[in-house]
Short mmCIF file of C-alpha atoms and ligand atoms in Angstrom, two decimals:
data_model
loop_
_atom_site.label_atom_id
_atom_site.label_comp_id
_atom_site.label_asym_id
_atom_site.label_seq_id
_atom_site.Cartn_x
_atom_site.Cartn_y
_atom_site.Cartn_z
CA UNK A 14 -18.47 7.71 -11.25
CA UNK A 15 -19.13 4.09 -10.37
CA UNK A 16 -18.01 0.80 -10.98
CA UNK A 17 -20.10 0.33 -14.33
CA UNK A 18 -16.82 1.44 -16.02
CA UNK A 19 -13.77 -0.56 -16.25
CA UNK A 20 -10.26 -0.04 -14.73
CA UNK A 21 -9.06 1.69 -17.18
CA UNK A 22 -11.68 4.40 -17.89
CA UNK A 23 -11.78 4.83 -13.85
CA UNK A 24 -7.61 5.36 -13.94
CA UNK A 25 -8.12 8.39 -16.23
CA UNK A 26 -11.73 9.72 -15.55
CA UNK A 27 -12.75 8.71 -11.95
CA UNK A 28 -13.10 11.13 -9.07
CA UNK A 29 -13.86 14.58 -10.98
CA UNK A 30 -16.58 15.00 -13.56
CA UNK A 31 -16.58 18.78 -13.69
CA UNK A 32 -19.93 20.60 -14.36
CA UNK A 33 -20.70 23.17 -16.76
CA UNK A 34 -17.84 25.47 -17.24
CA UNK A 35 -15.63 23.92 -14.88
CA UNK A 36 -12.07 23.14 -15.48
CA UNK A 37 -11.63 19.90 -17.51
CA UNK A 38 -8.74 18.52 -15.53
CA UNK A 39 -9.00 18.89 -11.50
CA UNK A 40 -7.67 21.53 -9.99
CA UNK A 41 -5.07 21.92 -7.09
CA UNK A 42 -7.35 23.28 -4.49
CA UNK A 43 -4.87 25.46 -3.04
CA UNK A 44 -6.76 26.77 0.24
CA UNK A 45 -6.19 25.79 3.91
CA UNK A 46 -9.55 27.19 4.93
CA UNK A 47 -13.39 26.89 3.04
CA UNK A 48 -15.83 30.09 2.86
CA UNK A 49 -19.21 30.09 4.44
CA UNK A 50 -21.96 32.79 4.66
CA UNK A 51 -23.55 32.07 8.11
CA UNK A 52 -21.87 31.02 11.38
CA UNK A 53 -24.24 28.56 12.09
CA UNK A 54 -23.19 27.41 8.57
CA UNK A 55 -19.81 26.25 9.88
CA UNK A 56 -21.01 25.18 13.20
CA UNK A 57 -22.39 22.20 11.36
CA UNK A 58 -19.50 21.34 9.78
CA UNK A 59 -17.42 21.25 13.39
CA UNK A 60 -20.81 19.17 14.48
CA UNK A 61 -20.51 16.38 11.43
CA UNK A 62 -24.19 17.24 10.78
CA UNK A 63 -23.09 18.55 7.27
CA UNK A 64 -20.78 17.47 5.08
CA UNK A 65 -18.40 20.40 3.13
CA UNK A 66 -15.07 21.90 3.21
CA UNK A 67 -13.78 23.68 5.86
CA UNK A 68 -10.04 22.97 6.70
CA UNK A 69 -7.66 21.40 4.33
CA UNK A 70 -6.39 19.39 7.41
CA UNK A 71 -9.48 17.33 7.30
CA UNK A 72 -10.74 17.59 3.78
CA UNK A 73 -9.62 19.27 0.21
CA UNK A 74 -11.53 18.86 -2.38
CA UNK A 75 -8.36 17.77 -4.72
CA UNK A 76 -7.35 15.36 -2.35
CA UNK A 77 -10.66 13.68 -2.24
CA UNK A 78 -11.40 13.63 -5.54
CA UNK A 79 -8.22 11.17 -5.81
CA UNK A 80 -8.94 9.27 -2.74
CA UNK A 81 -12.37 8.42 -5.01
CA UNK A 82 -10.51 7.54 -7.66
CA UNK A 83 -8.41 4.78 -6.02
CA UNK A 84 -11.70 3.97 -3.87
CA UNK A 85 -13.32 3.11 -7.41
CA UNK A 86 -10.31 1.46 -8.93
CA UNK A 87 -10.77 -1.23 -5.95
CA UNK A 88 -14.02 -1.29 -5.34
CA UNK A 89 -14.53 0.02 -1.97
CA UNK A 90 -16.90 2.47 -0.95
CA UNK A 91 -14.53 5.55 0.60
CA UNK A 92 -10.97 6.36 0.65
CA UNK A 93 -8.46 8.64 2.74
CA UNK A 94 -5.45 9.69 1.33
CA UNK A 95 -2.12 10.43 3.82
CA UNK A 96 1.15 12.44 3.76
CA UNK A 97 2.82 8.19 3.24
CA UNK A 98 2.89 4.71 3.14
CA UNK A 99 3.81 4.61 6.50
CA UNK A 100 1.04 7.12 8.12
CA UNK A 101 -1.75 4.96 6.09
CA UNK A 102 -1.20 1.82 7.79
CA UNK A 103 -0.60 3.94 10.95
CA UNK A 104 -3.98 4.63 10.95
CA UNK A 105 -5.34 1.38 9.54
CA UNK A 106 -4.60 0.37 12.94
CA UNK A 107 -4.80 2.88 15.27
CA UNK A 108 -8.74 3.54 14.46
CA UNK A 109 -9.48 0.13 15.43
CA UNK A 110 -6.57 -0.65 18.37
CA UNK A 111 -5.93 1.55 21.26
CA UNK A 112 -3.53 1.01 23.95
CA UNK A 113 -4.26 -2.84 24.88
CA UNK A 114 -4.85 -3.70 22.01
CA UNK A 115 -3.54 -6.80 19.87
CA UNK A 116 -3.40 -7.51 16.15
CA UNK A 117 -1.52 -9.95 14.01
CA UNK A 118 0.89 -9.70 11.16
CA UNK A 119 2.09 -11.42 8.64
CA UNK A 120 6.33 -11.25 8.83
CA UNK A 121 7.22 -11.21 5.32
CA UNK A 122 6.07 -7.33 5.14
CA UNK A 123 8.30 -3.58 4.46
CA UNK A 124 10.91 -3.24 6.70
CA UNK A 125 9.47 0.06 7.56
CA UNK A 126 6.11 -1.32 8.43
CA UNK A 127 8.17 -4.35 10.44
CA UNK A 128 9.41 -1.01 12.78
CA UNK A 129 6.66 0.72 12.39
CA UNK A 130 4.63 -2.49 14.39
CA UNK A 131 6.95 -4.14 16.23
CA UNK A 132 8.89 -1.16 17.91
CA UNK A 133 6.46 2.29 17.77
CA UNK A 134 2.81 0.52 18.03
CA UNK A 135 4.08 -1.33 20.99
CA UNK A 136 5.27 2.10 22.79
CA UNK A 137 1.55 2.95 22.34
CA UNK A 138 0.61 0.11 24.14
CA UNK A 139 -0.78 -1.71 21.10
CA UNK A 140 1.20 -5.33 20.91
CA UNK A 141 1.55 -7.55 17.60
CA UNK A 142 2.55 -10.98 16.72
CA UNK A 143 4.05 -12.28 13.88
CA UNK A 144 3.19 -15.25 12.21
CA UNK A 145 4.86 -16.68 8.72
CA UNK A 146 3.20 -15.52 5.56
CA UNK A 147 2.87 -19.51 4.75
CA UNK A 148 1.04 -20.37 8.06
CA UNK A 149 -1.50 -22.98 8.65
CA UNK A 150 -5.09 -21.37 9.23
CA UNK A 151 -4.82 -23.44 12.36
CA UNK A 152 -1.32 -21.72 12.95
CA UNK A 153 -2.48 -18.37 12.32
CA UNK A 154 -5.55 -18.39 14.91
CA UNK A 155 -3.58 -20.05 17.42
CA UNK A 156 -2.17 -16.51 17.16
CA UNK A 157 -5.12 -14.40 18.10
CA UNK A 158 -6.18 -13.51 21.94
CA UNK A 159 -9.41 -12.03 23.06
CA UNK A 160 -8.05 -8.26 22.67
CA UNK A 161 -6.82 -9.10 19.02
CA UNK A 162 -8.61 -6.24 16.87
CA UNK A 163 -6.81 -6.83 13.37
CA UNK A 164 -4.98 -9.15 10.47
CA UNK A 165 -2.39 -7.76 7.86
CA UNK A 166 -0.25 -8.83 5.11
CA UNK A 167 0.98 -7.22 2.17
CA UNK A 168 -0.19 -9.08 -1.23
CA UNK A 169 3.55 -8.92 -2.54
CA UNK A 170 5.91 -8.14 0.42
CA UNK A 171 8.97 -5.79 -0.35
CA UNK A 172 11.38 -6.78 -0.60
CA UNK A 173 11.04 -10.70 -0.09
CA UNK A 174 8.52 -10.71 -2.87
CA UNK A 175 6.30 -13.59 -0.82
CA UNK A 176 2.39 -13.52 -2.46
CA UNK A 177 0.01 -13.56 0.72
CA UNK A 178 -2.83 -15.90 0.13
CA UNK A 179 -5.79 -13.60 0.54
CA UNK A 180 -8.75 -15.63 0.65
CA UNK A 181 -6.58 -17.88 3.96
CA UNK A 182 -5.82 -14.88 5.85
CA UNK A 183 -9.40 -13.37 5.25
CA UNK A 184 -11.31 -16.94 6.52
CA UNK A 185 -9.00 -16.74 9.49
CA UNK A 186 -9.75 -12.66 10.28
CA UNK A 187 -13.42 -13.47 10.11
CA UNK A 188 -13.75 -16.61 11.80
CA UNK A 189 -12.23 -14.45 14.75
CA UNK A 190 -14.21 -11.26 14.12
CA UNK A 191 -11.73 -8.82 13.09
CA UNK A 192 -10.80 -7.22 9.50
CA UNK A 193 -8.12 -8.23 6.91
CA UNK A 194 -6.13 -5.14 6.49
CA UNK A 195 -4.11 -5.50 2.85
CA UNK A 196 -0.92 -3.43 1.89
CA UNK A 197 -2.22 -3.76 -2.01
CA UNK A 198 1.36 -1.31 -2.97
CA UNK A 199 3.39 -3.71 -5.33
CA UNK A 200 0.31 -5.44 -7.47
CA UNK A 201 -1.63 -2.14 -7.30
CA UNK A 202 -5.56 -2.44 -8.32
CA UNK A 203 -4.68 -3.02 -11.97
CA UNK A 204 -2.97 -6.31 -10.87
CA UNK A 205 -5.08 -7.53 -7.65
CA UNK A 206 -8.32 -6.31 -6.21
CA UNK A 207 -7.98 -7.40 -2.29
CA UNK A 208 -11.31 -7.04 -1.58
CA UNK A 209 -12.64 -9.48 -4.75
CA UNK A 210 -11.01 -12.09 -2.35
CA UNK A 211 -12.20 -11.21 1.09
CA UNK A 212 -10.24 -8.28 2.09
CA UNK A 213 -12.11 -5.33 4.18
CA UNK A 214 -9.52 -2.90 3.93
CA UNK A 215 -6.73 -1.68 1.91
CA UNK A 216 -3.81 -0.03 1.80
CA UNK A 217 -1.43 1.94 -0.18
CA UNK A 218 2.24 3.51 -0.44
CA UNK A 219 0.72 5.68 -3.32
CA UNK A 220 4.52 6.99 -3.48
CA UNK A 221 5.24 3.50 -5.55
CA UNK A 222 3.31 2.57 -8.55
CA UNK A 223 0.30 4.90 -8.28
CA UNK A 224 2.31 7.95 -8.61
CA UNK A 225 4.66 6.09 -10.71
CA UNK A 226 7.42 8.89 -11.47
CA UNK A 227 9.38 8.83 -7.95
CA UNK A 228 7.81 12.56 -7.83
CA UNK A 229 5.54 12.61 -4.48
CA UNK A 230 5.45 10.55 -1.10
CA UNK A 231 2.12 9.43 -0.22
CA UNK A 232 -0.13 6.78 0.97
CA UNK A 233 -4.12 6.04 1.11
CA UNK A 234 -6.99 3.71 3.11
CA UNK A 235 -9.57 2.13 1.00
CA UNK A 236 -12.26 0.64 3.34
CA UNK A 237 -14.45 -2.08 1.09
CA UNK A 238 -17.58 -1.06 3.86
CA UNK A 239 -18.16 -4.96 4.24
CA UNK A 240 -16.71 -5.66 7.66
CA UNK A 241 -20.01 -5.33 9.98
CA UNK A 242 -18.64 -3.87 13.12
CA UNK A 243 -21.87 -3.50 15.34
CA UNK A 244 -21.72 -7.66 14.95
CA UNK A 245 -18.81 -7.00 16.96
CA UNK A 246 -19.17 -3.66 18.77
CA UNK A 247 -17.59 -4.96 22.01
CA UNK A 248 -14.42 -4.92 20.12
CA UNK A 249 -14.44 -2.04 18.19
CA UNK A 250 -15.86 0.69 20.77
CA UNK A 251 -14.09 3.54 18.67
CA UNK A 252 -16.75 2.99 16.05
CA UNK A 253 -19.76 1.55 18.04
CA UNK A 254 -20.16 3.55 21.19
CA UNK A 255 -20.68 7.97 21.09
CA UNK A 256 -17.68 9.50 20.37
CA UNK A 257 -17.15 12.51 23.06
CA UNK A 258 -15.17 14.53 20.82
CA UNK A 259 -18.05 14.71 18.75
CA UNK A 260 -20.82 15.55 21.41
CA UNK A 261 -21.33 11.85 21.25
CA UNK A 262 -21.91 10.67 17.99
CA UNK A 263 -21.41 7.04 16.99
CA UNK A 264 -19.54 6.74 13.85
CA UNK A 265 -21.35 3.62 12.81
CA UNK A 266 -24.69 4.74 13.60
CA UNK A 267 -24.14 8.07 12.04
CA UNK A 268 -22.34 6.92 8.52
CA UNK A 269 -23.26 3.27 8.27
CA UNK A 270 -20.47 1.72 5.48
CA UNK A 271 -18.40 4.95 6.19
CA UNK A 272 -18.28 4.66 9.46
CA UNK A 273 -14.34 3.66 9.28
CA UNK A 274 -13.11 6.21 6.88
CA UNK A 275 -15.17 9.21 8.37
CA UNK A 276 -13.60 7.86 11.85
CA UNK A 277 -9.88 8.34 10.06
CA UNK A 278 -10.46 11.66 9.05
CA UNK A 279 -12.98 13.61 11.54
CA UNK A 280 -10.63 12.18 14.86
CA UNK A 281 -7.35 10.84 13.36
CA UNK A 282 -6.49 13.56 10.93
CA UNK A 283 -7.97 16.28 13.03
CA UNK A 284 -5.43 15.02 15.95
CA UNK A 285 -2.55 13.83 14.30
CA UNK A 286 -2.44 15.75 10.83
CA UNK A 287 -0.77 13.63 8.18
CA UNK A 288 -2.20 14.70 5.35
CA UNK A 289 -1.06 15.09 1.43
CA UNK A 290 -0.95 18.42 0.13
CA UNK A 291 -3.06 18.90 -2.43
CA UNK A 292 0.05 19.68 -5.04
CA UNK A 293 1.01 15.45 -4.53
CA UNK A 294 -2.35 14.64 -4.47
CA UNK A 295 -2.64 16.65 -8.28
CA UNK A 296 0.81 14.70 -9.45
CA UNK A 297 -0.49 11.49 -7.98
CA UNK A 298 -3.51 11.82 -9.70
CA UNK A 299 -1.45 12.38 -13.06
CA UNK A 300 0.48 9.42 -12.27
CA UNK A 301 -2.96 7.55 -11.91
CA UNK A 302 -4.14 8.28 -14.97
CA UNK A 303 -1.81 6.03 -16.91
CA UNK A 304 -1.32 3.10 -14.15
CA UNK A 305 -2.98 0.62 -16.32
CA UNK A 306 -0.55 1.51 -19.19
CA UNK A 307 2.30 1.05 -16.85
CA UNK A 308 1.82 -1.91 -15.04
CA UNK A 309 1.53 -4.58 -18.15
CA UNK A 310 4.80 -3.02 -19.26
CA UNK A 311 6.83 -2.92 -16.08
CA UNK A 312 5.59 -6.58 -15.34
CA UNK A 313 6.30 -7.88 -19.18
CA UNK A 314 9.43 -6.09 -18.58
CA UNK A 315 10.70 -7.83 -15.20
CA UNK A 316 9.84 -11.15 -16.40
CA UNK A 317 12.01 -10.83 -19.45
CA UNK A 318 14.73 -9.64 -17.46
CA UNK A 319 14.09 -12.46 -14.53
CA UNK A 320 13.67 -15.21 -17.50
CA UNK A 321 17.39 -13.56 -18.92
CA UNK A 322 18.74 -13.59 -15.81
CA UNK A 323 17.41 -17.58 -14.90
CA UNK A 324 19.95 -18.54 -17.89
CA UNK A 325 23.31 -16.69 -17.19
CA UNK A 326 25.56 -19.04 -15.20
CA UNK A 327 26.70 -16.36 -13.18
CA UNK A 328 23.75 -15.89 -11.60
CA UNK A 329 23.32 -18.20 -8.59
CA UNK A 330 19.01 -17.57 -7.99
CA UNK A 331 16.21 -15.37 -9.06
CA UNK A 332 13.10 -14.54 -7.21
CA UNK A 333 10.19 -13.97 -9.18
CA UNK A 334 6.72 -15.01 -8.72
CA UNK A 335 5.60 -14.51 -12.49
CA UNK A 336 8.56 -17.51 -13.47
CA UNK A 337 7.34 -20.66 -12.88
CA UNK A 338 8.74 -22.63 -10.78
CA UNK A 339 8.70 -19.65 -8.36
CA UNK A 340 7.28 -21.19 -4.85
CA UNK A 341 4.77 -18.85 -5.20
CA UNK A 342 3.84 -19.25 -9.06
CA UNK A 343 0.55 -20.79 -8.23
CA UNK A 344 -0.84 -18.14 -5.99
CA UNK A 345 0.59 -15.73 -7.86
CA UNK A 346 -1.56 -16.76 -11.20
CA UNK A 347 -4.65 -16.81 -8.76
CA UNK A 348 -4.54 -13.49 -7.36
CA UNK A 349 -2.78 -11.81 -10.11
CA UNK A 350 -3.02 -13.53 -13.38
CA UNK A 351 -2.00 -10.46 -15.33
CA UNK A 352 1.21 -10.49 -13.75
CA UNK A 353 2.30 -9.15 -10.22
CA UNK A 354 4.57 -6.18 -10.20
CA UNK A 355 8.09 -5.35 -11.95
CA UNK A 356 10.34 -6.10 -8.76
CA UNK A 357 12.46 -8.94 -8.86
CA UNK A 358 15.52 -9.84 -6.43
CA UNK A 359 18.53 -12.05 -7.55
CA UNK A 360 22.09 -12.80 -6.03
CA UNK A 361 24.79 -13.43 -8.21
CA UNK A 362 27.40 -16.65 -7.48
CA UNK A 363 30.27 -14.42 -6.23
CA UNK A 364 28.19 -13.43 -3.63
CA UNK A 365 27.94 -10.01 -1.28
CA UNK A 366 30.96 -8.87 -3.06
CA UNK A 367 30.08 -9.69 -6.74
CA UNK A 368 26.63 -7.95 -5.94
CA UNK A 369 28.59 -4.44 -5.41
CA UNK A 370 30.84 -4.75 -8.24
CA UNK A 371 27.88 -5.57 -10.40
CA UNK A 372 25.97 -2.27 -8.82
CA UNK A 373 28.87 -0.02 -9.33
CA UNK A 374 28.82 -1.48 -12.98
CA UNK A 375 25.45 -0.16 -14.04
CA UNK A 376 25.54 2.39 -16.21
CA UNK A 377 21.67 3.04 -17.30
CA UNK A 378 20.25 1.52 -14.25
CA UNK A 379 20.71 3.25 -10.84
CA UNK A 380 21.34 2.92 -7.38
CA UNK A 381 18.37 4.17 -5.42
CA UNK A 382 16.42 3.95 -2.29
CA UNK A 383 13.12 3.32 -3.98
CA UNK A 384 11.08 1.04 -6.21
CA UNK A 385 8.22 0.93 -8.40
CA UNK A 386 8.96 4.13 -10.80
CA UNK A 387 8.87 3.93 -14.49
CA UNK A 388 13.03 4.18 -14.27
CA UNK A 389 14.61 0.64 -13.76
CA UNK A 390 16.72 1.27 -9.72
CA UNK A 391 18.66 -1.39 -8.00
CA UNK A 392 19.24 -1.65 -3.91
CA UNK A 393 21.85 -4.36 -2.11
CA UNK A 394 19.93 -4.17 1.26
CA UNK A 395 23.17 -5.84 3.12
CA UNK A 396 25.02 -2.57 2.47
CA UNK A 397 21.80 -0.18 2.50
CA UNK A 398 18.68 -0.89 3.99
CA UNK A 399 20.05 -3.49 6.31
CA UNK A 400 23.39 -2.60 6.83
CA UNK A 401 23.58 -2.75 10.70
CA UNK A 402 22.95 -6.56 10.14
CA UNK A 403 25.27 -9.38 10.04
CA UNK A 404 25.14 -12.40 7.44
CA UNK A 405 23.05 -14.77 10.28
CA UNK A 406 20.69 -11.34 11.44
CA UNK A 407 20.35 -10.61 7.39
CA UNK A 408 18.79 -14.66 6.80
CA UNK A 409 16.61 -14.31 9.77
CA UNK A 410 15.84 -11.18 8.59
CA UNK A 411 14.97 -13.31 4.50
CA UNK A 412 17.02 -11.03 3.44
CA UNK A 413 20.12 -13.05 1.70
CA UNK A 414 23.39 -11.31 1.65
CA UNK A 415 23.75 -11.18 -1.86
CA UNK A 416 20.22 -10.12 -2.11
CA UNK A 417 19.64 -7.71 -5.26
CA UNK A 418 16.50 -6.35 -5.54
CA UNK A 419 15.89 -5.00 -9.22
CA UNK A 420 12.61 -2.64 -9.50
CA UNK A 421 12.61 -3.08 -13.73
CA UNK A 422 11.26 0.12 -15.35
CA UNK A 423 9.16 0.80 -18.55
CA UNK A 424 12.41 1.56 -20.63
CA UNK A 425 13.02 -0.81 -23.40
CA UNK A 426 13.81 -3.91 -22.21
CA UNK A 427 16.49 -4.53 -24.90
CA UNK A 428 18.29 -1.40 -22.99
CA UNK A 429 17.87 -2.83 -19.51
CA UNK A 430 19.53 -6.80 -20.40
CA UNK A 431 22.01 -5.10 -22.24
CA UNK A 432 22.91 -2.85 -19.12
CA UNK A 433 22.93 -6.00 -16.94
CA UNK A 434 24.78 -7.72 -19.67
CA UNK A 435 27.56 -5.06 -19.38
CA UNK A 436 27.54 -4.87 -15.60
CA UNK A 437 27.84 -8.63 -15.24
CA UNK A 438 30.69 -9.01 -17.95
CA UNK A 439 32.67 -6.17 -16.08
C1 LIG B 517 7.27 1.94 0.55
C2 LIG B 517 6.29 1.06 1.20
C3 LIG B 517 5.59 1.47 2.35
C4 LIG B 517 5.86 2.79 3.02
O1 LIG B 517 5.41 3.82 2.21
P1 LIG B 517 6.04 5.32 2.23
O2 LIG B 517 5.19 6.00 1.21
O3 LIG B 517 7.47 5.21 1.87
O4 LIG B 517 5.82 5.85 3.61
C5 LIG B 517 4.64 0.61 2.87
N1 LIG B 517 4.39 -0.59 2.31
C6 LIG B 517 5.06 -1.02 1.21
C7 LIG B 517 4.75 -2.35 0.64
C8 LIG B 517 6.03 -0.21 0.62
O5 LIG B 517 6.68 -0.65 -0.46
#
């Protein structure tokens, strides 16, 4: 199914058009292994001279069928999906950077990811630096070194809800011959296409939005198959020069636009094995199939509840960058004029200790670890996600004290203000 068809029709149809007599909705391919007739048959499988099914730790036909799905919903050209979030920007980097290696970041990204890059990549050897979401162009390449092999930023960072100006960060990445990697999780493609403005690749929590029920954790690459890396083959070697593991193939030679997702999957998921079992990828595709219903609803949602929450006097700030006024109204309405996601953070005047009692208040909303599900959660990240931190570690950190980060629902928004209304009056 291509992109003749809009986002919507791709949300419920893309990825499986069964044939004659085959199920209407996809099936959970429920198989580690793949039947062949002829040993020479599978041989050219292991050899990458055929494509088909052989081990559900490098393919599965359910899984791929979604990964085309989201690879149609933002326009790029192949998709991978992975076990999470956290294992698909994993190997965002790690196919291009190997022990040596540099990339850059942008700082206002998930705490998670922050780890992930600062702390693990740089046991591998791999070494990143962090520049503001708000740099200068000039600031950001004064950031970037000969063995720099990457730029990321998340389009909406969780939880300081910054908007990354795309079309910036992409100029930079290609004046210095390396790809804009995108965390796309909080606008998802209803909301923001990355690659419309520049972006080569894309990535996903799918465990957020996409699946949209808090039922399954999971993540997924999108490559857009415009970054040209034979232009710059000295710096990508892992997809430019033969790849022993595979008797010497070169990934670009071999699957031209493809090159970087075929790379993921026939040497990162054979070696490191993160993949999603085909039951999430089934429940993520369900989820799919109604994400452009959701989003408009969550976001209409969160900016009634932000504009509510703008006029109680009790409330001492909201961040939200559908209000205006927001610092990052304008580039909000550029990249995502439908609206941007349902998250919004607040603190109330009392402070740390008015935030709890206000938690502990809720009665329809709940405390969670998560975001992004059709059920409106609330997090304090001083006394969860951040709690080793003090006050002067949590600022450095953007993340204010009496930080409340709201991820509104699709419940009836009457329902949700009137829980707040409760909470705060208690
Ligand atoms: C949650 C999240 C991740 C990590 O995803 P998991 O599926 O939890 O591993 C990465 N990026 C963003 C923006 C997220 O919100």
């Amino acid at each position: 199914m291509s992109q003749k068809f809009k986002p919507s029709t791709l949300c419920v149809q893309a990825g499986w058009t069964p044939k004659k007599g085959e199920p209407r909705v996809l099936p959970i391919y429920q198989s580690t292994t793949f039947k062949y007739d002829t040993s020479e048959q599978m041989a050219r499988l292991f050899d990458l001279e055929d494509s088909g099914y052989f081990y559900t730790r490098l393919q599965n036909p359910t899984n791929d069928a979604v990964a085309a799905k989201i690879a149609a919903l933002e326009g790029g050209v192949a998709a991978m999906l992975t076990s999470s979030g956290q294992a698909a920007n994993f190997y965002a980097i790690f196919n291009i950077c190997q022990s040596g290696d540099h990339f850059v970041s942008s700082s206002a990204i998930y705490g998670g990811t922050f780890n992930l890059f600062a702390v693990t990549m740089k046991k591998l050897g791999i070494e990143v630096t962090f520049i503001a979401p708000d740099a200068t162009e000039e600031e950001i390449a004064a950031a970037f070194r000969p063995n720099t092999k990457a730029l990321f930023g998340e389009t909406v960072s969780n939880p300081s809800l910054e908007v990354l100006d795309i079309e910036k960060f992409a100029r930079v990445a290609h004046a210095n011959g390396v790809p804009l990697i995108i965390d796309n999780t909080f606008p998802t493609p209803i909301n923001c296409r990355p690659f419309e403005w520049g972006a080569d690749i894309v990535i996903h929590s799918t465990t957020k939005y996409m699946d949209g029920h808090a039922t399954c954790v999971g993540g997924v690459i999108v490559d857009s198959g415009n970054f040209d890396w034979d232009v710059h083959a000295e710096k990508f070697p892992g997809l430019c020069t033969p790849d022993e593991s595979y008797h010497g193939l070169t990934y670009t030679k071999a699957f031209g636009k493809l090159a970087f997702i075929t790379k993921a999957t026939a040497q990162l998921m054979r070696d490191l094995g993160s993949i999603q079992s085909p039951q999430n990828a089934f429940l993520l595709n369900i989820g799919l199939e109604t994400l452009h219903l959701r989003m408009p609803r969550h976001c209409q949602n969160a900016l009634k509840v932000a504009q509510f929450l703008e006029k109680d006097e009790r409330v001492a700030w909201v961040n939200y960058c559908d209000l205006p006024g927001n610092k990052y109204h304008d580039l909000a309405k550029k990249y995502m004029p439908n609206g941007s996601c349902g998250v919004i953070s607040f603190g109330l005047k009392g402070g740390r200790e008015e935030s709890i009692k206000f938690m502990d208040s809720l009665k329809l909303i709940a405390i969670v670890t998560h975001v992004a599900d059709a059920r409106t959660c609330v997090l304090h990240p001083a006394s969860h996600t951040h709690r080793q931190l003090s006050d002067e570690q949590l600022m450095e950190a953007g993340v204010r004290p009496d930080l409340i980060r709201l991820s509104v629902g699709i419940e009836d928004v009457d329902d949700i203000i009137a829980d707040i209304t409760q909470a705060l009056n208690a």
